[in-house]
């Protein structure tokens, strides 16, 4: 991090005072204004709901240029990695900062392979869930519960403990996701097999059964691996920021990753891939055509969003969506089948990219727009889309968590607020208080009945 010569002046017109703020230059991307001492010096906070203009940390892992549609992992363009690398190689890169040598790669793959099995007690956790539980709900619970199994390595301040925890989480995530899937289906859990690589093992644990031989389709495995790579990290997105915030209190990494999975689940974030398929199915099964649907989205009163479109950072085509669109088209070509979903998606994309509403707001397809169609073509049910995103994102969460703990400027995350509530109220005994309105009473009754 270089201190830039650039300085900024903040002028308080009321007090007729000036404050000097330093600029800091990154290796690329927008410079930042260092406001770390602002409150001490001025008594003022900055206000930035949703952090649209706030750099919450200093990171060397991932860079996004949202205007140009560029995404780099440790300096390498995402397209090159997605088309040439493997998920575990990319994981090593994100975690350690450089691509591994041949021997380091082998050692890393072996380490991960040797941690893929779960403690047998974990299977009882699954059995506590309803069969119709969403796999994300099970993953949140089970990943958090892993903290109860590894007391030997929970000293966050010990680098060796941190490393073994990262290996364990990375290795066990596909096992947990596949178990959630199998539990949902009512099929027996399939143990990981160490003869397989990371992604083959995941497909084996999802689709094999004890009664039949299961042959892994190498094309499917290659695509799944590419999906993991494309989701591996995305700088300070909501779930990664959640992991950093949870970890900033020195909580254990299992708890932090469980928090990240929770944040990812929302349909504004990782849940969007599931929402895209639901949206396309709705168009397919109703009288709407893509053009009508786009009109419905543009009529803001409906509060319908075009799922898989728009991004806080990308104001151009998401480079991950480009890779996935190409892979989706290639897969259907290879399988020699026509996909109604792909046709609808492409039509929506074409209409939206030509439409002034989307052009003015710079709304383009994001990573979720094509990933659902691709996953569905691989035989993955909709409820597993976000768990697959979570598997891919795990290495990003872990790398960012490790980077944070090792950062010299590391501090517990503690944002401040603009308070706009009431002040100086006097306590009244319950008999002196006003009656609750009828609406509040109805709400209480409904809540009470729902909880019966
Ligand atoms: N469809 C229609 N309008 C949209 C969409 C959309 N998908 N996305 C944004 N807009 C509009 C908003 O209505 C708003 O319009 P206004 O200026 O007239 O009020 C404007 O574009 C800006 O939208 P914000 O919500 O303020 O943008 P923000 O950066 O906060 O949101 C988000 C980004 C949440 C991704 C949003 O674009 C969205 O909801 N997209 C659909 C969900 C989705 O695909 N999420 C996945 C994101 S990628 C990921 O997490 C992996």
PDB file of C-alpha atoms and ligand atoms in Angstrom, residues 267-270 272 297 300 304-312 315 320 357-358 361 363 366-368 389, ligand 1:
ATOM      1  CA  UNK A 267     -31.747 -14.029  -3.364  1.00  0.00           C
ATOM      2  CA  UNK A 268     -29.912 -10.733  -3.846  1.00  0.00           C
ATOM      3  CA  UNK A 269     -26.665 -12.716  -3.577  1.00  0.00           C
ATOM      4  CA  UNK A 270     -26.029 -16.447  -4.137  1.00  0.00           C
ATOM      5  CA  UNK A 272     -30.159 -15.548  -7.354  1.00  0.00           C
ATOM      6  CA  UNK A 297     -39.924  -5.676 -14.509  1.00  0.00           C
ATOM      7  CA  UNK A 300     -41.515  -0.655 -10.867  1.00  0.00           C
ATOM      8  CA  UNK A 304     -40.167  -7.568  -9.822  1.00  0.00           C
ATOM      9  CA  UNK A 305     -36.470  -7.681 -10.606  1.00  0.00           C
ATOM     10  CA  UNK A 306     -34.892  -9.411 -13.529  1.00  0.00           C
ATOM     11  CA  UNK A 307     -33.009 -12.057 -11.593  1.00  0.00           C
ATOM     12  CA  UNK A 308     -29.444 -12.703 -12.699  1.00  0.00           C
ATOM     13  CA  UNK A 309     -29.176  -9.113 -13.918  1.00  0.00           C
ATOM     14  CA  UNK A 310     -27.427  -6.187 -12.292  1.00  0.00           C
ATOM     15  CA  UNK A 311     -24.514  -6.037  -9.924  1.00  0.00           C
ATOM     16  CA  UNK A 312     -23.218  -3.613  -7.337  1.00  0.00           C
ATOM     17  CA  UNK A 315     -21.587  -1.879 -14.778  1.00  0.00           C
ATOM     18  CA  UNK A 320     -18.001 -14.910 -15.301  1.00  0.00           C
ATOM     19  CA  UNK A 357     -34.321   0.896 -18.763  1.00  0.00           C
ATOM     20  CA  UNK A 358     -31.487  -1.625 -18.473  1.00  0.00           C
ATOM     21  CA  UNK A 361     -29.007   1.595 -15.150  1.00  0.00           C
ATOM     22  CA  UNK A 363     -27.776  -3.733 -15.883  1.00  0.00           C
ATOM     23  CA  UNK A 366     -24.311 -11.506 -13.781  1.00  0.00           C
ATOM     24  CA  UNK A 367     -22.776 -14.893 -12.890  1.00  0.00           C
ATOM     25  CA  UNK A 368     -26.157 -16.268 -11.795  1.00  0.00           C
ATOM     26  CA  UNK A 389     -22.002 -21.650  -5.183  1.00  0.00           C
TER      27      UNK A 389
HETATM   28  N1  LIG B   1     -33.985  -5.818 -12.404  1.00  0.00           N
HETATM   29  C1  LIG B   1     -34.585  -4.606 -12.493  1.00  0.00           C
HETATM   30  N2  LIG B   1     -34.114  -3.467 -11.985  1.00  0.00           N
HETATM   31  C2  LIG B   1     -32.942  -3.552 -11.329  1.00  0.00           C
HETATM   32  C3  LIG B   1     -32.237  -4.767 -11.170  1.00  0.00           C
HETATM   33  C4  LIG B   1     -32.801  -5.936 -11.748  1.00  0.00           C
HETATM   34  N3  LIG B   1     -32.184  -7.107 -11.649  1.00  0.00           N
HETATM   35  N4  LIG B   1     -31.117  -4.551 -10.472  1.00  0.00           N
HETATM   36  C5  LIG B   1     -31.109  -3.249 -10.187  1.00  0.00           C
HETATM   37  N5  LIG B   1     -32.216  -2.637 -10.700  1.00  0.00           N
HETATM   38  C6  LIG B   1     -32.549  -1.203 -10.643  1.00  0.00           C
HETATM   39  C7  LIG B   1     -33.102  -0.809  -9.279  1.00  0.00           C
HETATM   40  O1  LIG B   1     -34.499  -0.877  -9.260  1.00  0.00           O
HETATM   41  C8  LIG B   1     -32.577   0.598  -9.152  1.00  0.00           C
HETATM   42  O2  LIG B   1     -33.401   1.450  -9.908  1.00  0.00           O
HETATM   43  P1  LIG B   1     -33.665   2.998  -9.451  1.00  0.00           P
HETATM   44  O3  LIG B   1     -32.339   3.667  -9.572  1.00  0.00           O
HETATM   45  O4  LIG B   1     -34.686   3.468 -10.413  1.00  0.00           O
HETATM   46  O5  LIG B   1     -34.169   2.925  -8.049  1.00  0.00           O
HETATM   47  C9  LIG B   1     -31.214   0.572  -9.831  1.00  0.00           C
HETATM   48  O6  LIG B   1     -31.307  -0.502 -10.787  1.00  0.00           O
HETATM   49  C10 LIG B   1     -30.066   0.294  -8.881  1.00  0.00           C
HETATM   50  O7  LIG B   1     -30.400  -0.852  -8.106  1.00  0.00           O
HETATM   51  P2  LIG B   1     -29.883  -1.115  -6.638  1.00  0.00           P
HETATM   52  O8  LIG B   1     -30.716  -2.152  -6.005  1.00  0.00           O
HETATM   53  O9  LIG B   1     -29.738   0.189  -5.932  1.00  0.00           O
HETATM   54  O10 LIG B   1     -28.438  -1.645  -6.980  1.00  0.00           O
HETATM   55  P3  LIG B   1     -27.513  -2.475  -6.007  1.00  0.00           P
HETATM   56  O11 LIG B   1     -26.145  -2.277  -6.487  1.00  0.00           O
HETATM   57  O12 LIG B   1     -27.809  -2.125  -4.598  1.00  0.00           O
HETATM   58  O13 LIG B   1     -28.007  -3.971  -6.228  1.00  0.00           O
HETATM   59  C11 LIG B   1     -28.210  -6.208  -6.964  1.00  0.00           C
HETATM   60  C12 LIG B   1     -27.302  -4.949  -6.880  1.00  0.00           C
HETATM   61  C13 LIG B   1     -28.729  -6.550  -5.573  1.00  0.00           C
HETATM   62  C14 LIG B   1     -27.379  -7.354  -7.483  1.00  0.00           C
HETATM   63  C15 LIG B   1     -29.387  -5.903  -7.920  1.00  0.00           C
HETATM   64  O14 LIG B   1     -28.911  -5.574  -9.200  1.00  0.00           O
HETATM   65  C16 LIG B   1     -30.376  -7.070  -7.984  1.00  0.00           C
HETATM   66  O15 LIG B   1     -31.272  -7.152  -7.140  1.00  0.00           O
HETATM   67  N6  LIG B   1     -30.239  -7.981  -9.012  1.00  0.00           N
HETATM   68  C17 LIG B   1     -31.079  -9.144  -9.097  1.00  0.00           C
HETATM   69  C18 LIG B   1     -30.602 -10.216  -8.127  1.00  0.00           C
HETATM   70  C19 LIG B   1     -29.323 -10.878  -8.605  1.00  0.00           C
HETATM   71  O16 LIG B   1     -29.174 -11.268  -9.754  1.00  0.00           O
HETATM   72  N7  LIG B   1     -28.397 -11.024  -7.654  1.00  0.00           N
HETATM   73  C20 LIG B   1     -27.121 -11.675  -7.895  1.00  0.00           C
HETATM   74  C21 LIG B   1     -26.008 -10.688  -7.817  1.00  0.00           C
HETATM   75  S1  LIG B   1     -24.500 -11.413  -8.260  1.00  0.00           S
HETATM   76  C22 LIG B   1     -24.062 -12.343  -6.924  1.00  0.00           C
HETATM   77  O17 LIG B   1     -24.309 -12.059  -5.794  1.00  0.00           O
HETATM   78  C23 LIG B   1     -23.381 -13.531  -7.203  1.00  0.00           C
END
